[in-house]
Amino acid sequence: CWHMSQIYKIPDDVSLLDASQTEPLTIGMNAAETAKVHLGSRVFVSGAGPIGLYAVQMAKLAGASKIVVGDIVAKKQEIALACGADAVVNPMEEGWQKKAMAETDGKGFDAVIESSGAPSAANSMLDLVSKNGHLVMMAMYPTGFEWKLNPYQQLYEGGKHIHGMYTSADLFPRAVAMLKSLDFSKVIDKVVAPEDCEEAFAMSVSGQYSKIVFKFSDDE
């Protein structure tokens, strides 16, 4: 049973397919805002899953001057560029951090959003943050993972801000209002029937797809 305060009306000119992305959109929105993305920001997004890609689109709408995305899957890198990223890097390739930093003329990124959930990625994020920049660790990491930090160099000398993020339930009204402003067609790369669930989950764990959606109705 849902309370009326938990129900939001979807605009008539928004498809059910697009509306299905409201929840992940709230997380991408929260990540961009927590990272203090604003006009002229240099932004790095780690992980080109749906939430990372929605954070990219949000950063673009917020006026970011440079957006770089890191992902190991070539297809997802292409989607990131289509979503508004200016450049992409592969964190598995040697020298990827140097390549990313070159996009900022060595200054670093004002906002870094780690959405991959990979411990190896998490350990490299602070090196990308500019002086007085913001890092959002918004992904779910293994429970035993411990993050290495040098408080003197990174927090005192670097003045870097580190943010955690849990849920984004309070952002649903604003996310609904933003549904017409984003391009979900670039992120949703597969729509499947519920009876094909085994195939869909196999595709999902392959890591080759950004967003797979189940279609339960013929309604648009």
PDB file of C-alpha atoms in Angstrom:
ATOM      1  CA  CYS A   1       0.000   0.000   0.000  1.00  0.00           C
ATOM      2  CA  TRP A   2       1.426   3.373  -1.029  1.00  0.00           C
ATOM      3  CA  HIS A   3       0.755   6.646   0.705  1.00  0.00           C
ATOM      4  CA  MET A   4      -0.382   9.460  -1.571  1.00  0.00           C
ATOM      5  CA  SER A   5       2.816  11.366  -0.717  1.00  0.00           C
ATOM      6  CA  GLN A   6       4.789   8.587  -2.463  1.00  0.00           C
ATOM      7  CA  ILE A   7       2.916   8.908  -5.759  1.00  0.00           C
ATOM      8  CA  TYR A   8       3.937  11.353  -8.470  1.00  0.00           C
ATOM      9  CA  LYS A   9       2.046  12.177 -11.642  1.00  0.00           C
ATOM     10  CA  ILE A  10       4.058  11.700 -14.792  1.00  0.00           C
ATOM     11  CA  PRO A  11       3.568  14.474 -17.394  1.00  0.00           C
ATOM     12  CA  ASP A  12       1.235  13.446 -20.216  1.00  0.00           C
ATOM     13  CA  ASP A  13       3.930  13.995 -22.850  1.00  0.00           C
ATOM     14  CA  VAL A  14       6.461  11.693 -21.140  1.00  0.00           C
ATOM     15  CA  SER A  15       6.476   8.044 -22.232  1.00  0.00           C
ATOM     16  CA  LEU A  16       6.283   5.221 -19.710  1.00  0.00           C
ATOM     17  CA  LEU A  17       9.681   4.067 -20.943  1.00  0.00           C
ATOM     18  CA  ASP A  18      11.274   7.399 -20.065  1.00  0.00           C
ATOM     19  CA  ALA A  19       9.313   7.607 -16.826  1.00  0.00           C
ATOM     20  CA  SER A  20      10.749   4.239 -15.787  1.00  0.00           C
ATOM     21  CA  GLN A  21      14.082   5.998 -15.327  1.00  0.00           C
ATOM     22  CA  THR A  22      12.857   8.410 -12.662  1.00  0.00           C
ATOM     23  CA  GLU A  23      14.487   6.552  -9.762  1.00  0.00           C
ATOM     24  CA  PRO A  24      18.003   6.242 -11.259  1.00  0.00           C
ATOM     25  CA  LEU A  25      17.657   9.830 -12.448  1.00  0.00           C
ATOM     26  CA  THR A  26      17.201  10.984  -8.836  1.00  0.00           C
ATOM     27  CA  ILE A  27      20.528   9.369  -7.971  1.00  0.00           C
ATOM     28  CA  GLY A  28      22.356  10.970 -10.895  1.00  0.00           C
ATOM     29  CA  MET A  29      20.822  14.303  -9.944  1.00  0.00           C
ATOM     30  CA  ASN A  30      21.856  13.894  -6.312  1.00  0.00           C
ATOM     31  CA  ALA A  31      25.409  12.984  -7.341  1.00  0.00           C
ATOM     32  CA  ALA A  32      25.780  16.055  -9.557  1.00  0.00           C
ATOM     33  CA  GLU A  33      24.413  18.363  -6.888  1.00  0.00           C
ATOM     34  CA  THR A  34      26.450  16.795  -4.083  1.00  0.00           C
ATOM     35  CA  ALA A  35      29.579  17.272  -6.214  1.00  0.00           C
ATOM     36  CA  LYS A  36      28.659  20.985  -6.513  1.00  0.00           C
ATOM     37  CA  VAL A  37      28.544  20.912 -10.318  1.00  0.00           C
ATOM     38  CA  HIS A  38      27.909  24.427 -11.624  1.00  0.00           C
ATOM     39  CA  LEU A  39      28.552  26.725 -14.570  1.00  0.00           C
ATOM     40  CA  GLY A  40      32.092  26.159 -15.819  1.00  0.00           C
ATOM     41  CA  SER A  41      32.779  23.058 -13.715  1.00  0.00           C
ATOM     42  CA  ARG A  42      35.290  20.469 -14.871  1.00  0.00           C
ATOM     43  CA  VAL A  43      33.625  17.106 -14.201  1.00  0.00           C
ATOM     44  CA  PHE A  44      34.891  13.522 -14.163  1.00  0.00           C
ATOM     45  CA  VAL A  45      32.416  10.631 -13.984  1.00  0.00           C
ATOM     46  CA  SER A  46      33.763   7.174 -13.204  1.00  0.00           C
ATOM     47  CA  GLY A  47      31.509   4.469 -14.617  1.00  0.00           C
ATOM     48  CA  ALA A  48      29.185   4.822 -17.600  1.00  0.00           C
ATOM     49  CA  GLY A  49      26.271   2.911 -16.188  1.00  0.00           C
ATOM     50  CA  PRO A  50      22.820   4.536 -16.290  1.00  0.00           C
ATOM     51  CA  ILE A  51      23.334   6.606 -13.142  1.00  0.00           C
ATOM     52  CA  GLY A  52      26.737   7.827 -14.286  1.00  0.00           C
ATOM     53  CA  LEU A  53      25.287   8.702 -17.684  1.00  0.00           C
ATOM     54  CA  TYR A  54      22.409  10.597 -16.110  1.00  0.00           C
ATOM     55  CA  ALA A  55      24.953  12.470 -13.978  1.00  0.00           C
ATOM     56  CA  VAL A  56      26.740  13.364 -17.227  1.00  0.00           C
ATOM     57  CA  GLN A  57      23.546  14.767 -18.708  1.00  0.00           C
ATOM     58  CA  MET A  58      22.793  16.649 -15.484  1.00  0.00           C
ATOM     59  CA  ALA A  59      26.302  18.136 -15.479  1.00  0.00           C
ATOM     60  CA  LYS A  60      25.814  19.248 -19.063  1.00  0.00           C
ATOM     61  CA  LEU A  61      22.514  20.909 -18.182  1.00  0.00           C
ATOM     62  CA  ALA A  62      24.181  22.577 -15.180  1.00  0.00           C
ATOM     63  CA  GLY A  63      26.730  24.245 -17.451  1.00  0.00           C
ATOM     64  CA  ALA A  64      29.841  22.111 -16.974  1.00  0.00           C
ATOM     65  CA  SER A  65      32.661  23.281 -19.238  1.00  0.00           C
ATOM     66  CA  LYS A  66      34.410  19.915 -19.485  1.00  0.00           C
ATOM     67  CA  ILE A  67      33.064  16.409 -18.852  1.00  0.00           C
ATOM     68  CA  VAL A  68      35.278  13.325 -18.976  1.00  0.00           C
ATOM     69  CA  VAL A  69      33.978   9.791 -18.413  1.00  0.00           C
ATOM     70  CA  GLY A  70      35.973   6.725 -17.436  1.00  0.00           C
ATOM     71  CA  ASP A  71      34.776   3.235 -18.400  1.00  0.00           C
ATOM     72  CA  ILE A  72      36.409   0.038 -19.621  1.00  0.00           C
ATOM     73  CA  VAL A  73      33.671  -0.875 -22.145  1.00  0.00           C
ATOM     74  CA  ALA A  74      34.031   0.734 -25.576  1.00  0.00           C
ATOM     75  CA  LYS A  75      30.276   0.701 -26.223  1.00  0.00           C
ATOM     76  CA  LYS A  76      29.612   2.562 -22.984  1.00  0.00           C
ATOM     77  CA  GLN A  77      32.310   5.084 -23.838  1.00  0.00           C
ATOM     78  CA  GLU A  78      30.462   5.808 -27.088  1.00  0.00           C
ATOM     79  CA  ILE A  79      27.190   6.273 -25.201  1.00  0.00           C
ATOM     80  CA  ALA A  80      28.906   8.642 -22.768  1.00  0.00           C
ATOM     81  CA  LEU A  81      30.058  10.810 -25.667  1.00  0.00           C
ATOM     82  CA  ALA A  82      26.527  10.775 -27.080  1.00  0.00           C
ATOM     83  CA  CYS A  83      25.209  11.877 -23.674  1.00  0.00           C
ATOM     84  CA  GLY A  84      27.439  14.955 -23.637  1.00  0.00           C
ATOM     85  CA  ALA A  85      30.880  13.859 -22.460  1.00  0.00           C
ATOM     86  CA  ASP A  86      33.738  15.744 -24.101  1.00  0.00           C
ATOM     87  CA  ALA A  87      36.220  12.889 -23.741  1.00  0.00           C
ATOM     88  CA  VAL A  88      36.456   9.316 -22.456  1.00  0.00           C
ATOM     89  CA  VAL A  89      39.245   7.264 -20.903  1.00  0.00           C
ATOM     90  CA  ASN A  90      39.707   3.566 -20.201  1.00  0.00           C
ATOM     91  CA  PRO A  91      40.867   3.015 -16.576  1.00  0.00           C
ATOM     92  CA  MET A  92      42.448  -0.283 -17.625  1.00  0.00           C
ATOM     93  CA  GLU A  93      44.856   1.440 -19.990  1.00  0.00           C
ATOM     94  CA  GLU A  94      48.255   2.693 -18.884  1.00  0.00           C
ATOM     95  CA  GLY A  95      48.407   6.449 -18.458  1.00  0.00           C
ATOM     96  CA  TRP A  96      44.641   6.953 -18.299  1.00  0.00           C
ATOM     97  CA  GLN A  97      44.882   9.370 -15.353  1.00  0.00           C
ATOM     98  CA  LYS A  98      47.424  11.507 -17.210  1.00  0.00           C
ATOM     99  CA  LYS A  99      45.134  11.542 -20.236  1.00  0.00           C
ATOM    100  CA  ALA A 100      42.163  12.599 -18.094  1.00  0.00           C
ATOM    101  CA  MET A 101      44.141  15.324 -16.319  1.00  0.00           C
ATOM    102  CA  ALA A 102      45.329  16.670 -19.674  1.00  0.00           C
ATOM    103  CA  GLU A 103      41.692  17.525 -20.431  1.00  0.00           C
ATOM    104  CA  THR A 104      41.908  20.037 -17.566  1.00  0.00           C
ATOM    105  CA  ASP A 105      45.384  21.339 -18.454  1.00  0.00           C
ATOM    106  CA  GLY A 106      46.624  19.534 -15.356  1.00  0.00           C
ATOM    107  CA  LYS A 107      44.378  21.450 -12.952  1.00  0.00           C
ATOM    108  CA  GLY A 108      42.193  18.492 -12.035  1.00  0.00           C
ATOM    109  CA  PHE A 109      38.423  18.215 -11.845  1.00  0.00           C
ATOM    110  CA  ASP A 110      36.206  20.446  -9.723  1.00  0.00           C
ATOM    111  CA  ALA A 111      33.697  17.601  -9.420  1.00  0.00           C
ATOM    112  CA  VAL A 112      34.460  13.877  -9.485  1.00  0.00           C
ATOM    113  CA  ILE A 113      31.639  11.323  -9.300  1.00  0.00           C
ATOM    114  CA  GLU A 114      32.603   7.700  -8.648  1.00  0.00           C
ATOM    115  CA  SER A 115      29.685   5.519  -9.769  1.00  0.00           C
ATOM    116  CA  SER A 116      31.450   2.330 -10.873  1.00  0.00           C
ATOM    117  CA  GLY A 117      31.698   0.631  -7.479  1.00  0.00           C
ATOM    118  CA  ALA A 118      35.121  -0.772  -8.376  1.00  0.00           C
ATOM    119  CA  PRO A 119      37.667  -0.541  -5.520  1.00  0.00           C
ATOM    120  CA  SER A 120      40.489   0.075  -8.021  1.00  0.00           C
ATOM    121  CA  ALA A 121      38.582   3.051  -9.392  1.00  0.00           C
ATOM    122  CA  ALA A 122      37.763   4.359  -5.931  1.00  0.00           C
ATOM    123  CA  ASN A 123      41.436   4.350  -4.947  1.00  0.00           C
ATOM    124  CA  SER A 124      42.383   6.530  -7.907  1.00  0.00           C
ATOM    125  CA  MET A 125      39.657   9.178  -7.693  1.00  0.00           C
ATOM    126  CA  LEU A 126      41.241  11.625  -5.236  1.00  0.00           C
ATOM    127  CA  ASP A 127      44.211  12.082  -7.557  1.00  0.00           C
ATOM    128  CA  LEU A 128      41.823  13.555 -10.140  1.00  0.00           C
ATOM    129  CA  VAL A 129      40.207  16.090  -7.806  1.00  0.00           C
ATOM    130  CA  SER A 130      41.373  19.681  -8.133  1.00  0.00           C
ATOM    131  CA  LYS A 131      42.406  21.802  -5.178  1.00  0.00           C
ATOM    132  CA  ASN A 132      39.241  22.571  -3.207  1.00  0.00           C
ATOM    133  CA  GLY A 133      37.310  20.212  -5.516  1.00  0.00           C
ATOM    134  CA  HIS A 134      34.567  17.754  -4.589  1.00  0.00           C
ATOM    135  CA  LEU A 135      34.513  13.963  -4.767  1.00  0.00           C
ATOM    136  CA  VAL A 136      31.276  11.976  -4.419  1.00  0.00           C
ATOM    137  CA  MET A 137      31.599   8.278  -3.572  1.00  0.00           C
ATOM    138  CA  MET A 138      28.071   7.218  -4.482  1.00  0.00           C
ATOM    139  CA  ALA A 139      28.505   3.570  -5.511  1.00  0.00           C
ATOM    140  CA  MET A 140      28.122   0.379  -3.466  1.00  0.00           C
ATOM    141  CA  TYR A 141      31.519  -1.160  -2.665  1.00  0.00           C
ATOM    142  CA  PRO A 142      32.426  -4.545  -1.169  1.00  0.00           C
ATOM    143  CA  THR A 143      31.783  -4.459   2.581  1.00  0.00           C
ATOM    144  CA  GLY A 144      35.409  -5.310   3.359  1.00  0.00           C
ATOM    145  CA  PHE A 145      36.881  -2.653   1.093  1.00  0.00           C
ATOM    146  CA  GLU A 146      38.945  -0.004   2.898  1.00  0.00           C
ATOM    147  CA  TRP A 147      39.890   3.207   1.180  1.00  0.00           C
ATOM    148  CA  LYS A 148      43.402   4.630   1.423  1.00  0.00           C
ATOM    149  CA  LEU A 149      43.620   8.296   2.332  1.00  0.00           C
ATOM    150  CA  ASN A 150      46.420  10.708   3.180  1.00  0.00           C
ATOM    151  CA  PRO A 151      44.684  13.424   5.229  1.00  0.00           C
ATOM    152  CA  TYR A 152      47.646  15.802   5.200  1.00  0.00           C
ATOM    153  CA  GLN A 153      48.247  15.795   1.460  1.00  0.00           C
ATOM    154  CA  GLN A 154      44.688  15.355   0.226  1.00  0.00           C
ATOM    155  CA  LEU A 155      42.546  17.104   2.821  1.00  0.00           C
ATOM    156  CA  TYR A 156      44.841  19.748   4.300  1.00  0.00           C
ATOM    157  CA  GLU A 157      47.166  20.699   1.440  1.00  0.00           C
ATOM    158  CA  GLY A 158      44.676  19.801  -1.277  1.00  0.00           C
ATOM    159  CA  GLY A 159      41.569  21.086   0.486  1.00  0.00           C
ATOM    160  CA  LYS A 160      39.591  18.305  -1.187  1.00  0.00           C
ATOM    161  CA  HIS A 161      36.016  17.597  -0.124  1.00  0.00           C
ATOM    162  CA  ILE A 162      34.808  13.993   0.124  1.00  0.00           C
ATOM    163  CA  HIS A 163      31.097  13.214   0.132  1.00  0.00           C
ATOM    164  CA  GLY A 164      29.136  10.052   0.735  1.00  0.00           C
ATOM    165  CA  MET A 165      25.644   9.524  -0.672  1.00  0.00           C
ATOM    166  CA  TYR A 166      22.877   7.177   0.363  1.00  0.00           C
ATOM    167  CA  THR A 167      19.386   7.666  -1.076  1.00  0.00           C
ATOM    168  CA  SER A 168      17.682  10.328  -3.149  1.00  0.00           C
ATOM    169  CA  ALA A 169      14.024   9.784  -2.311  1.00  0.00           C
ATOM    170  CA  ASP A 170      13.370  13.470  -1.680  1.00  0.00           C
ATOM    171  CA  LEU A 171      14.335  14.342  -5.257  1.00  0.00           C
ATOM    172  CA  PHE A 172      11.462  12.555  -7.004  1.00  0.00           C
ATOM    173  CA  PRO A 173       9.347  15.701  -7.611  1.00  0.00           C
ATOM    174  CA  ARG A 174      12.293  17.490  -9.225  1.00  0.00           C
ATOM    175  CA  ALA A 175      13.326  14.412 -11.197  1.00  0.00           C
ATOM    176  CA  VAL A 176       9.807  14.106 -12.614  1.00  0.00           C
ATOM    177  CA  ALA A 177       9.997  17.755 -13.631  1.00  0.00           C
ATOM    178  CA  MET A 178      13.284  17.035 -15.446  1.00  0.00           C
ATOM    179  CA  LEU A 179      12.103  13.992 -17.403  1.00  0.00           C
ATOM    180  CA  LYS A 180      11.515  16.006 -20.575  1.00  0.00           C
ATOM    181  CA  SER A 181      14.996  17.555 -20.388  1.00  0.00           C
ATOM    182  CA  LEU A 182      17.025  14.346 -20.687  1.00  0.00           C
ATOM    183  CA  ASP A 183      17.594  11.947 -23.560  1.00  0.00           C
ATOM    184  CA  PHE A 184      16.909   8.483 -22.188  1.00  0.00           C
ATOM    185  CA  SER A 185      17.038   6.832 -25.615  1.00  0.00           C
ATOM    186  CA  LYS A 186      20.830   7.017 -25.555  1.00  0.00           C
ATOM    187  CA  VAL A 187      21.015   5.189 -22.218  1.00  0.00           C
ATOM    188  CA  ILE A 188      18.270   2.560 -22.580  1.00  0.00           C
ATOM    189  CA  ASP A 189      19.873   0.214 -25.065  1.00  0.00           C
ATOM    190  CA  LYS A 190      17.614  -2.836 -24.634  1.00  0.00           C
ATOM    191  CA  VAL A 191      13.914  -3.357 -23.914  1.00  0.00           C
ATOM    192  CA  VAL A 192      12.846  -6.951 -23.217  1.00  0.00           C
ATOM    193  CA  ALA A 193       9.685  -8.876 -22.372  1.00  0.00           C
ATOM    194  CA  PRO A 194       9.443 -10.346 -18.847  1.00  0.00           C
ATOM    195  CA  GLU A 195       9.452 -13.895 -20.203  1.00  0.00           C
ATOM    196  CA  ASP A 196      12.964 -13.208 -21.505  1.00  0.00           C
ATOM    197  CA  CYS A 197      14.222 -12.392 -18.015  1.00  0.00           C
ATOM    198  CA  GLU A 198      17.009 -14.995 -17.991  1.00  0.00           C
ATOM    199  CA  GLU A 199      18.451 -13.603 -21.212  1.00  0.00           C
ATOM    200  CA  ALA A 200      18.070 -10.065 -19.866  1.00  0.00           C
ATOM    201  CA  PHE A 201      19.943 -10.806 -16.651  1.00  0.00           C
ATOM    202  CA  ALA A 202      22.696 -12.556 -18.613  1.00  0.00           C
ATOM    203  CA  MET A 203      23.013  -9.456 -20.779  1.00  0.00           C
ATOM    204  CA  SER A 204      23.109  -7.271 -17.692  1.00  0.00           C
ATOM    205  CA  VAL A 205      25.929  -9.155 -15.972  1.00  0.00           C
ATOM    206  CA  SER A 206      27.926  -9.112 -19.220  1.00  0.00           C
ATOM    207  CA  GLY A 207      28.569  -5.425 -18.556  1.00  0.00           C
ATOM    208  CA  GLN A 208      28.022  -4.553 -22.218  1.00  0.00           C
ATOM    209  CA  TYR A 209      24.696  -2.780 -21.732  1.00  0.00           C
ATOM    210  CA  SER A 210      24.016   0.528 -20.037  1.00  0.00           C
ATOM    211  CA  LYS A 211      20.346   0.011 -19.189  1.00  0.00           C
ATOM    212  CA  ILE A 212      18.007  -2.912 -19.800  1.00  0.00           C
ATOM    213  CA  VAL A 213      14.293  -2.318 -19.221  1.00  0.00           C
ATOM    214  CA  PHE A 214      11.463  -4.842 -18.914  1.00  0.00           C
ATOM    215  CA  LYS A 215       8.265  -4.008 -20.796  1.00  0.00           C
ATOM    216  CA  PHE A 216       5.169  -5.306 -18.995  1.00  0.00           C
ATOM    217  CA  SER A 217       2.527  -3.431 -20.997  1.00  0.00           C
ATOM    218  CA  ASP A 218       1.817  -2.330 -24.545  1.00  0.00           C
ATOM    219  CA  ASP A 219       1.017   1.150 -23.247  1.00  0.00           C
ATOM    220  CA  GLU A 220       3.515   3.772 -24.325  1.00  0.00           C
TER     221      GLU A 220
END
